[in-house]
Amino acid sequence: MSKPAILTVDDDPGVSRAIARDLRRRYGDRFRVLRAPSGEEALEALREVKLRGEPLAVMIADYRMPAMNGVQFLEAAMDLFPLARRVLLTAYADTGAAIDAINVVDVDHYLLKPWSPPEEKLYPVLDMLLELWEAAPDPGAAETRIVGHRWSAPSFAVREFLARNLVPYRWIAADEPEGTQLLEAAGVTAADVPLVITADGKVLLAPTETELAERVGLRTSPAADFYDVAVIGAGPAGLGAAVYAASEGLRTVLVERSATGGQAGQSSRIENYLGFPDGVSGAQLTERARRQAARFGTEILSATEVVALEAAGAGRVLRFGGGASIGAHTVVLATGVSYRRLTGANLDSFAGAGVFYGSASFEAAGCRGDDVYIVGGANSAAQAAVFFSRYASRVHLLVRGADLTRSTSHYLIQQIEAVPTIEVHPYMEVAAGDGESHLQQLTLRDNRTGELTTVDSSWLFVFIGAEPQTQWLDGVVARDGRGFVLTGPDLPQAGSRSARWPLVRAPYHLETSVPGVFAAGDVRAESVKRVASAVGEGAMAITLVHRYLEAQ
């Protein structure tokens, strides 16, 4: 197979030769470096690469080119090579346009001219992007196929699980000829979907997440009976804890109920995380963290739910939903929070069939040309609005308060104001949903006047509230009235009716009412709900784990 290609596009012959030279010097042994003098000729070259079935890793396009500028080229090239990494080459005067391009066409990075010395200004960027490209699943490899109905909640659940775990799959509608043939071959009917055919030809009918995880190569059973630290939840806090624990030689297991990344993993783009000036998608950030944790030796369990925590002498026991259990010297609770469910009439019946909790970004292509409604007034909802505006005819952002200023970052408010197809509706709530096989209408209520309005839409994405799923800790770990885990100085004092601190020494800052059990990230009471703070608390928890172990 031919080497993967790196394509550069620049109408200035001197710049074109210079960047091609620098790229060949560093990457020529592993990649073919192609160059084109215009966007049109570059697209023609990409069509030939596509026809030959050759891979493309990175595209670097100059912003200022006649006829077709760099942004327009990258947008067109995405249709041919959607997984290739995209870089915009620009002069200092055009950095504003470059930053806008990051949001418009999902550019991965922009580079300023000149990029000398390349060892400092070019190669580190390309090294990172090539690492991300090489880590992405190969779409040409054997793939998992899903046969289901477009508006089926079980079919959506399978697609969401695979998408969030970065498992490549191909969706086939049950009423398409290929879908009908696969159903017949499996000996089932369209009423039995979803049908999953794994890359090795195994057939699964309406599988559970655990069954699906096992068949697509995710680990669901622990390899050992006892660990130094067990981390529950693979969001930013859990991943941070796992990376620091394993890198420091602790036997570490990371247990995740659904998919790596948590809510952060569903974010279309995180732009205020330290060290990523051009932003990074939640999936990219958390996948890099997952690979980092695994490289240090963390054992990662997917689709595995912890249903009970018990203190057993100097150890702690975790019991799983399937009946298995493991022990650990210490535990880090990093289970995060879930989006609150809407209470409007009929909305529950459309979950996964028009009503989606979280971004469900893989549904974006299906929204093309439609009106999309998003509920929420914080960063997650704002990021989703910007993302879906690339596909939808119009995005309606429903905000319970007067505007976005109370809980949305300023940079996101500016982005929303710059997109003419995004409309913010203040004081608005969803009162009800209606439809036959899927959501087709929404009833909106003005919470000032009570006035009701009915609109046609099959797309409602919900980003409201933060509910910790900590019911399984009842009677074991002290929590506040909303279910968030209490730690350190916030723990109940002696005489309290709640679970209280049992030792003479004071609890460590992130320690729960059970010694040796720590909480980090959004699940912790009074925590700062930001990715950076969650990662920091995960790292801090491991420092306290060491202190706890040394004192035993």
XYZ file of C-alpha atoms in Angstrom:
552
model
C 0.000 0.000 0.000
C 1.252 3.515 -0.846
C 2.435 5.851 1.869
C -0.255 8.147 3.310
C -0.189 11.618 1.794
C 0.254 15.114 3.189
C -1.148 17.748 0.822
C -0.130 21.416 0.740
C -1.985 24.073 -1.250
C -0.467 27.504 -1.869
C -0.511 29.815 -4.891
C 2.859 31.344 -3.931
C 5.537 29.100 -5.542
C 8.181 30.095 -2.998
C 5.998 29.297 0.000
C 4.792 26.083 -1.638
C 8.340 24.850 -2.228
C 9.456 25.860 1.277
C 6.743 24.035 3.173
C 7.023 20.945 0.958
C 10.779 20.931 1.606
C 10.335 21.144 5.363
C 7.660 18.446 5.337
C 9.772 16.023 3.286
C 12.745 16.607 5.558
C 10.774 15.489 8.628
C 8.132 13.118 7.265
C 9.348 11.979 3.855
C 10.251 8.497 5.063
C 6.650 7.818 6.148
C 4.456 10.122 4.039
C 4.184 11.313 0.459
C 4.169 15.101 0.270
C 1.918 16.470 -2.485
C 1.539 20.130 -3.410
C -0.879 22.085 -5.552
C -0.949 25.745 -6.658
C -4.709 26.275 -6.257
C -7.772 24.908 -4.527
C -9.248 23.588 -7.784
C -6.094 21.669 -8.696
C -5.795 20.375 -5.136
C -9.348 19.002 -5.267
C -8.558 17.280 -8.550
C -5.463 15.727 -6.958
C -7.554 14.546 -4.010
C -10.074 12.887 -6.336
C -7.253 10.914 -7.899
C -5.936 9.920 -4.475
C -9.463 8.824 -3.539
C -9.893 6.769 -6.706
C -6.612 4.971 -6.042
C -7.812 4.145 -2.533
C -4.854 5.859 -0.916
C -5.006 7.482 2.539
C -4.659 11.219 3.187
C -3.389 12.285 6.607
C -3.154 16.099 6.608
C -4.181 19.012 4.352
C -2.406 22.369 4.703
C -4.017 25.212 2.758
C -3.055 28.871 2.485
C -5.873 31.199 3.497
C -5.377 33.850 0.768
C -5.712 32.222 -2.645
C -7.602 33.527 -5.677
C -10.823 31.856 -6.875
C -10.987 29.498 -3.899
C -9.484 30.491 -0.568
C -8.113 28.040 1.971
C -11.289 27.832 4.031
C -13.403 27.080 0.960
C -10.939 24.415 -0.155
C -10.860 22.695 3.224
C -14.651 22.716 3.404
C -14.899 21.069 -0.039
C -12.099 18.596 0.739
C -13.898 17.371 3.869
C -16.398 15.524 1.656
C -13.580 13.489 0.089
C -11.444 12.874 3.188
C -13.472 13.653 6.331
C -10.890 12.099 8.668
C -7.867 13.990 7.317
C -6.560 16.687 9.632
C -6.995 20.263 8.412
C -4.520 23.148 8.812
C -4.893 26.734 7.611
C -1.711 28.626 6.670
C -2.126 32.326 7.274
C -0.409 35.657 7.786
C -0.638 37.445 11.122
C -3.166 39.920 9.706
C -5.581 37.048 8.950
C -5.552 35.309 12.317
C -9.108 36.498 13.012
C -10.326 34.748 9.873
C -8.339 31.673 10.816
C -9.985 31.498 14.237
C -13.414 31.871 12.614
C -12.531 29.009 10.265
C -11.948 26.737 13.228
C -15.634 27.092 14.071
C -16.986 27.145 10.501
C -15.208 24.150 8.943
C -13.678 22.495 12.002
C -10.082 23.403 11.113
C -7.735 21.568 13.486
C -5.021 24.221 13.609
C -3.720 27.347 11.946
C -0.055 28.145 11.268
C 1.429 31.601 10.915
C 3.836 32.447 8.096
C 6.781 32.291 8.366
C 7.020 29.071 10.387
C 10.773 29.292 10.984
C 12.288 27.472 12.719
C 10.096 24.477 11.773
C 11.406 22.502 14.754
C 9.509 24.912 17.010
C 6.598 26.224 14.941
C 5.731 23.530 12.384
C 6.792 20.056 13.450
C 5.168 19.987 16.928
C 1.794 20.851 15.377
C 2.135 18.275 12.600
C 3.397 15.626 15.027
C 0.263 16.071 17.136
C -2.121 15.995 14.153
C -0.444 12.960 12.602
C -0.634 11.163 15.940
C -4.381 11.870 16.100
C -4.873 10.743 12.495
C -2.937 7.517 13.003
C -4.928 6.750 16.158
C -8.290 7.165 14.404
C -10.011 3.957 13.267
C -9.296 2.954 9.671
C -12.558 3.401 7.725
C -11.284 0.985 5.124
C -10.918 -1.814 7.645
C -13.632 -4.350 8.364
C -16.500 -2.471 9.969
C -19.423 -3.112 12.237
C -22.787 -2.747 10.507
C -26.018 -1.677 12.181
C -29.401 -2.345 10.599
C -32.243 -0.434 12.204
C -34.997 2.133 11.917
C -34.204 5.829 11.592
C -36.403 6.840 14.519
C -35.945 3.788 16.733
C -34.688 4.502 20.270
C -32.947 1.080 20.568
C -31.246 1.657 17.201
C -30.142 5.094 18.373
C -28.751 3.624 21.600
C -26.528 1.203 19.665
C -25.269 3.953 17.353
C -24.612 6.288 20.279
C -22.672 3.638 22.219
C -20.414 2.817 19.263
C -19.935 6.470 18.290
C -19.007 7.566 21.806
C -16.553 4.673 22.122
C -15.024 5.606 18.732
C -15.867 2.226 17.205
C -16.311 2.621 13.405
C -19.648 1.414 12.088
C -21.906 1.737 9.070
C -25.577 2.545 9.492
C -28.041 0.784 7.161
C -31.766 1.535 7.242
C -33.917 -1.566 7.579
C -36.091 -0.540 4.632
C -33.151 -0.142 2.231
C -32.351 -3.064 -0.123
C -29.099 -3.853 1.672
C -30.829 -3.713 5.045
C -33.571 -6.065 3.859
C -30.984 -8.527 2.547
C -29.052 -8.529 5.817
C -32.241 -9.069 7.839
C -33.174 -12.009 5.627
C -29.688 -13.481 5.899
C -29.892 -13.234 9.700
C -33.351 -14.828 9.708
C -35.073 -11.889 11.414
C -37.613 -9.244 10.441
C -37.595 -5.468 10.507
C -39.557 -5.639 13.772
C -36.553 -7.261 15.497
C -33.997 -4.492 14.936
C -31.469 -3.255 15.794
C -29.387 -5.935 14.125
C -25.628 -5.636 14.615
C -23.130 -7.493 12.442
C -19.623 -7.164 13.870
C -16.442 -6.865 11.826
C -15.789 -10.602 12.248
C -19.289 -11.532 11.035
C -20.964 -12.204 14.395
C -24.671 -11.368 14.493
C -26.199 -9.616 17.513
C -29.897 -8.884 17.823
C -30.831 -5.925 20.047
C -27.652 -6.384 22.117
C -27.052 -4.927 25.538
C -24.166 -2.488 25.911
C -22.105 -5.172 27.630
C -22.703 -7.696 24.830
C -21.889 -5.061 22.241
C -18.740 -3.949 24.044
C -17.430 -7.514 24.287
C -18.018 -8.166 20.582
C -16.316 -4.992 19.339
C -13.190 -5.523 21.392
C -13.786 -3.443 24.527
C -12.792 -4.994 27.862
C -15.678 -5.578 30.262
C -14.175 -7.972 32.833
C -11.315 -7.202 35.227
C -8.030 -9.047 34.781
C -7.223 -9.060 38.513
C -9.048 -9.292 41.816
C -7.297 -6.452 43.607
C -5.823 -3.059 42.676
C -4.075 -0.172 44.367
C -6.668 2.282 43.075
C -10.004 1.833 41.335
C -11.290 4.876 39.462
C -15.037 4.932 38.750
C -15.966 7.086 35.768
C -13.904 7.874 32.672
C -14.653 11.559 32.226
C -11.895 14.185 32.543
C -11.562 13.691 36.322
C -11.395 9.905 36.062
C -8.982 9.985 33.143
C -6.775 12.479 34.976
C -6.723 10.239 38.044
C -5.974 7.134 35.952
C -3.092 8.794 34.081
C -1.416 10.033 37.255
C -2.020 6.829 39.212
C -0.712 4.466 36.540
C 2.214 6.711 35.624
C 3.320 6.609 39.263
C 3.314 2.821 39.395
C -0.027 2.166 41.077
C -2.024 -0.843 39.867
C -4.956 1.048 38.374
C -8.340 0.036 36.990
C -10.690 2.565 35.342
C -14.348 1.511 35.293
C -16.775 3.252 32.917
C -20.511 2.577 32.703
C -20.962 3.841 29.159
C -18.235 5.594 27.171
C -14.912 7.295 27.802
C -15.139 11.064 28.043
C -18.378 11.631 29.920
C -20.174 14.860 29.036
C -16.897 16.450 27.928
C -16.441 13.682 25.365
C -19.684 14.754 23.676
C -18.587 18.370 23.244
C -18.154 19.406 19.613
C -15.304 21.782 20.500
C -13.627 22.866 23.729
C -11.816 26.155 23.210
C -10.952 27.321 26.729
C -8.863 24.334 27.828
C -5.268 25.239 28.618
C -2.767 24.275 25.926
C -5.212 24.058 23.005
C -5.352 27.609 21.610
C -7.219 26.454 18.501
C -9.680 24.309 20.421
C -10.129 20.557 20.450
C -13.199 18.356 20.213
C -14.224 16.548 23.356
C -13.787 13.213 21.590
C -10.226 14.063 20.537
C -9.238 15.293 23.986
C -10.654 12.340 25.882
C -9.415 9.766 23.357
C -5.882 11.084 23.759
C -6.301 10.885 27.535
C -7.629 7.318 27.264
C -4.648 6.222 25.178
C -2.316 7.978 27.598
C -3.827 6.142 30.561
C -3.629 2.822 28.717
C -0.002 3.444 27.739
C 0.930 3.838 31.406
C -0.766 0.542 32.194
C -4.290 1.459 33.295
C -6.772 -1.364 32.824
C -9.930 0.143 31.295
C -13.306 -1.562 31.695
C -16.152 -0.364 29.445
C -19.922 -0.902 29.712
C -19.365 -1.958 33.325
C -21.575 -0.453 36.016
C -20.585 -0.289 39.666
C -23.675 -0.877 41.795
C -22.218 -1.030 45.307
C -19.249 0.134 47.358
C -18.292 -1.619 50.593
C -15.571 -1.127 53.181
C -13.835 -4.406 54.005
C -11.111 -3.889 56.572
C -8.216 -2.005 54.960
C -9.647 -2.581 51.481
C -12.621 -1.344 49.511
C -14.892 -3.633 47.465
C -16.693 -2.622 44.258
C -19.592 -4.786 43.090
C -20.617 -4.739 39.435
C -24.078 -5.087 37.953
C -23.236 -8.466 36.445
C -22.379 -9.946 39.846
C -18.575 -9.705 39.681
C -16.527 -7.690 42.159
C -13.026 -6.346 42.698
C -11.109 -5.021 45.670
C -8.825 -2.007 45.953
C -6.809 -0.192 48.573
C -8.374 3.107 47.439
C -11.226 4.328 45.244
C -11.702 7.549 43.278
C -15.330 8.471 42.547
C -15.388 10.425 39.280
C -18.841 9.560 37.940
C -19.682 13.108 36.871
C -23.239 14.226 36.233
C -26.009 13.531 33.746
C -28.267 15.947 31.894
C -31.622 16.431 33.580
C -34.624 14.998 31.760
C -37.316 17.304 30.444
C -40.698 16.939 32.151
C -42.924 18.139 29.284
C -45.830 15.992 28.123
C -44.881 13.040 25.844
C -41.208 13.992 25.698
C -40.027 10.786 27.399
C -41.671 8.713 24.677
C -39.503 10.412 22.041
C -36.139 9.878 23.775
C -33.787 8.653 21.062
C -36.447 9.349 18.448
C -36.136 13.096 18.092
C -35.342 14.037 21.695
C -31.652 13.643 22.533
C -29.812 14.290 25.797
C -26.365 15.586 24.903
C -24.985 16.504 21.521
C -25.464 13.212 19.597
C -23.179 14.836 17.029
C -23.360 11.811 14.738
C -26.958 12.868 14.019
C -25.763 16.151 12.500
C -25.894 15.019 8.865
C -29.524 13.994 9.310
C -30.385 17.541 10.440
C -29.276 19.078 7.161
C -31.809 21.656 6.015
C -34.077 21.234 9.068
C -34.831 23.434 12.064
C -33.050 22.242 15.212
C -34.062 23.154 18.767
C -31.559 23.155 21.625
C -32.476 23.580 25.293
C -29.919 25.048 27.675
C -28.105 28.235 28.573
C -24.581 27.064 29.421
C -21.466 26.236 27.418
C -22.540 22.762 26.303
C -25.720 24.085 24.701
C -23.887 27.009 23.102
C -21.202 24.724 21.642
C -23.913 22.469 20.240
C -25.702 25.442 18.664
C -22.555 26.508 16.816
C -21.885 22.920 15.714
C -25.389 22.180 14.416
C -25.556 25.538 12.624
C -23.208 24.022 10.015
C -25.925 21.571 9.032
C -29.342 22.861 10.079
C -31.371 25.470 8.243
C -31.839 27.298 11.546
C -30.869 26.579 15.141
C -33.195 27.754 17.918
C -31.528 28.029 21.316
C -34.141 27.971 24.090
C -32.957 29.714 27.262
C -34.952 29.737 30.487
C -33.491 33.084 31.578
C -33.154 36.494 29.975
C -30.001 35.730 27.950
C -26.811 33.665 27.848
C -24.592 35.937 29.920
C -25.205 34.243 33.273
C -23.707 30.835 32.473
C -22.153 30.922 28.979
C -18.550 31.905 28.282
C -18.069 35.218 26.514
C -16.257 33.696 23.526
C -19.224 31.401 22.828
C -21.695 34.272 23.047
C -19.610 36.107 20.442
C -19.604 33.068 18.172
C -23.378 32.688 18.426
C -23.920 36.365 17.645
C -21.778 35.957 14.526
C -23.870 33.084 13.115
C -27.031 34.469 11.467
C -28.824 31.110 11.486
C -28.735 30.807 15.288
C -31.663 32.410 17.095
C -31.700 32.733 20.894
C -35.162 32.572 22.515
C -35.143 33.942 26.093
C -37.631 32.869 28.768
C -38.574 29.820 26.741
C -39.266 26.241 27.843
C -40.477 23.064 26.148
C -43.967 22.188 27.363
C -44.711 19.125 25.207
C -43.803 17.054 22.183
C -45.987 15.374 19.626
C -45.638 13.011 16.693
C -46.354 9.501 15.517
C -43.281 7.279 15.176
C -40.961 10.121 16.193
C -40.941 13.726 17.349
C -42.629 15.998 14.804
C -43.891 18.966 16.803
C -42.864 20.901 19.884
C -44.998 23.070 22.124
C -42.996 25.949 23.581
C -44.020 28.029 26.586
C -42.970 31.582 27.416
C -42.280 31.316 31.150
C -43.171 34.992 31.701
C -46.608 35.041 30.080
C -47.503 31.349 29.833
C -48.166 31.778 26.108
C -47.863 28.533 24.129
C -46.461 28.218 20.601
C -46.412 25.101 18.420
C -43.522 24.560 15.995
C -42.630 21.779 13.574
C -39.352 20.007 14.288
C -37.938 16.492 14.602
C -34.808 17.581 16.456
C -34.565 18.538 20.119
C -31.208 18.408 21.943
C -31.232 18.916 25.703
C -28.389 20.345 27.830
C -29.968 21.288 31.151
C -29.139 20.686 34.775
C -26.529 18.514 36.377
C -27.718 15.437 38.240
C -25.170 13.167 39.922
C -26.030 9.493 39.560
C -25.044 8.552 43.103
C -28.108 6.671 44.347
C -25.977 3.527 44.573
C -23.989 5.215 47.354
C -27.010 5.564 49.671
C -26.065 4.821 53.256
C -22.365 4.455 52.402
C -20.958 7.857 51.449
C -22.206 11.213 52.735
C -23.906 13.373 50.087
C -25.645 16.721 50.039
C -29.347 17.233 49.409
C -28.893 17.085 45.628
C -26.842 13.908 45.669
C -23.365 15.418 45.237
C -20.615 13.719 47.252
C -19.332 15.616 50.281
C -15.587 15.687 50.869
C -12.963 17.067 53.247
C -14.107 19.975 55.410
C -17.680 19.714 54.057
C -18.240 16.288 55.650
C -20.898 15.966 58.377
C -19.599 16.402 61.895
C -19.966 14.041 64.822
C -23.593 13.707 65.883
C -24.917 14.120 62.343
C -27.545 11.637 61.166
C -25.650 11.318 57.856
C -22.602 9.139 57.294
C -19.847 11.028 59.074
C -16.050 10.982 59.242
C -15.009 8.056 61.496
C -11.284 8.695 62.195
C -9.371 10.885 64.623
C -7.318 12.500 61.858
C -9.017 15.086 59.670
C -10.146 13.938 56.218
C -7.999 14.877 53.257
C -9.408 17.581 51.017
C -11.018 15.246 48.428
C -11.682 12.352 50.815
C -15.264 11.203 51.338
C -16.850 9.984 54.568
C -15.286 6.561 53.842
C -11.506 6.760 54.433
C -9.547 5.871 51.319
C -12.456 6.781 49.017
C -11.981 10.094 47.200
C -14.234 12.154 44.918
C -13.112 14.306 41.993
C -14.783 16.374 39.315
C -18.438 17.234 38.833
C -19.763 14.554 41.217
C -18.114 16.335 44.148
C -20.176 18.900 46.030
C -19.185 22.512 45.329
C -16.772 21.558 42.543
C -16.068 23.899 39.635
C -17.840 22.487 36.575
C -14.980 22.848 34.086
C -12.819 20.307 32.250
C -9.569 21.806 33.548
C -10.664 21.718 37.191
C -11.924 18.133 36.819
C -8.561 17.000 35.433
C -6.800 18.867 38.231
C -8.942 17.238 40.913
C -8.291 13.826 39.380
C -4.548 14.439 39.633
C -4.887 15.842 43.169
C -6.854 12.771 44.251
C -3.878 10.562 43.392
C -1.551 12.720 45.498
C -3.949 12.134 48.397
C -4.138 8.420 47.555
C -0.359 8.237 48.033
C -0.659 10.058 51.360
C -3.384 7.661 52.460
C -1.406 4.554 51.459
C 1.754 5.793 53.174
C -0.170 6.251 56.420
C -1.562 2.715 56.438
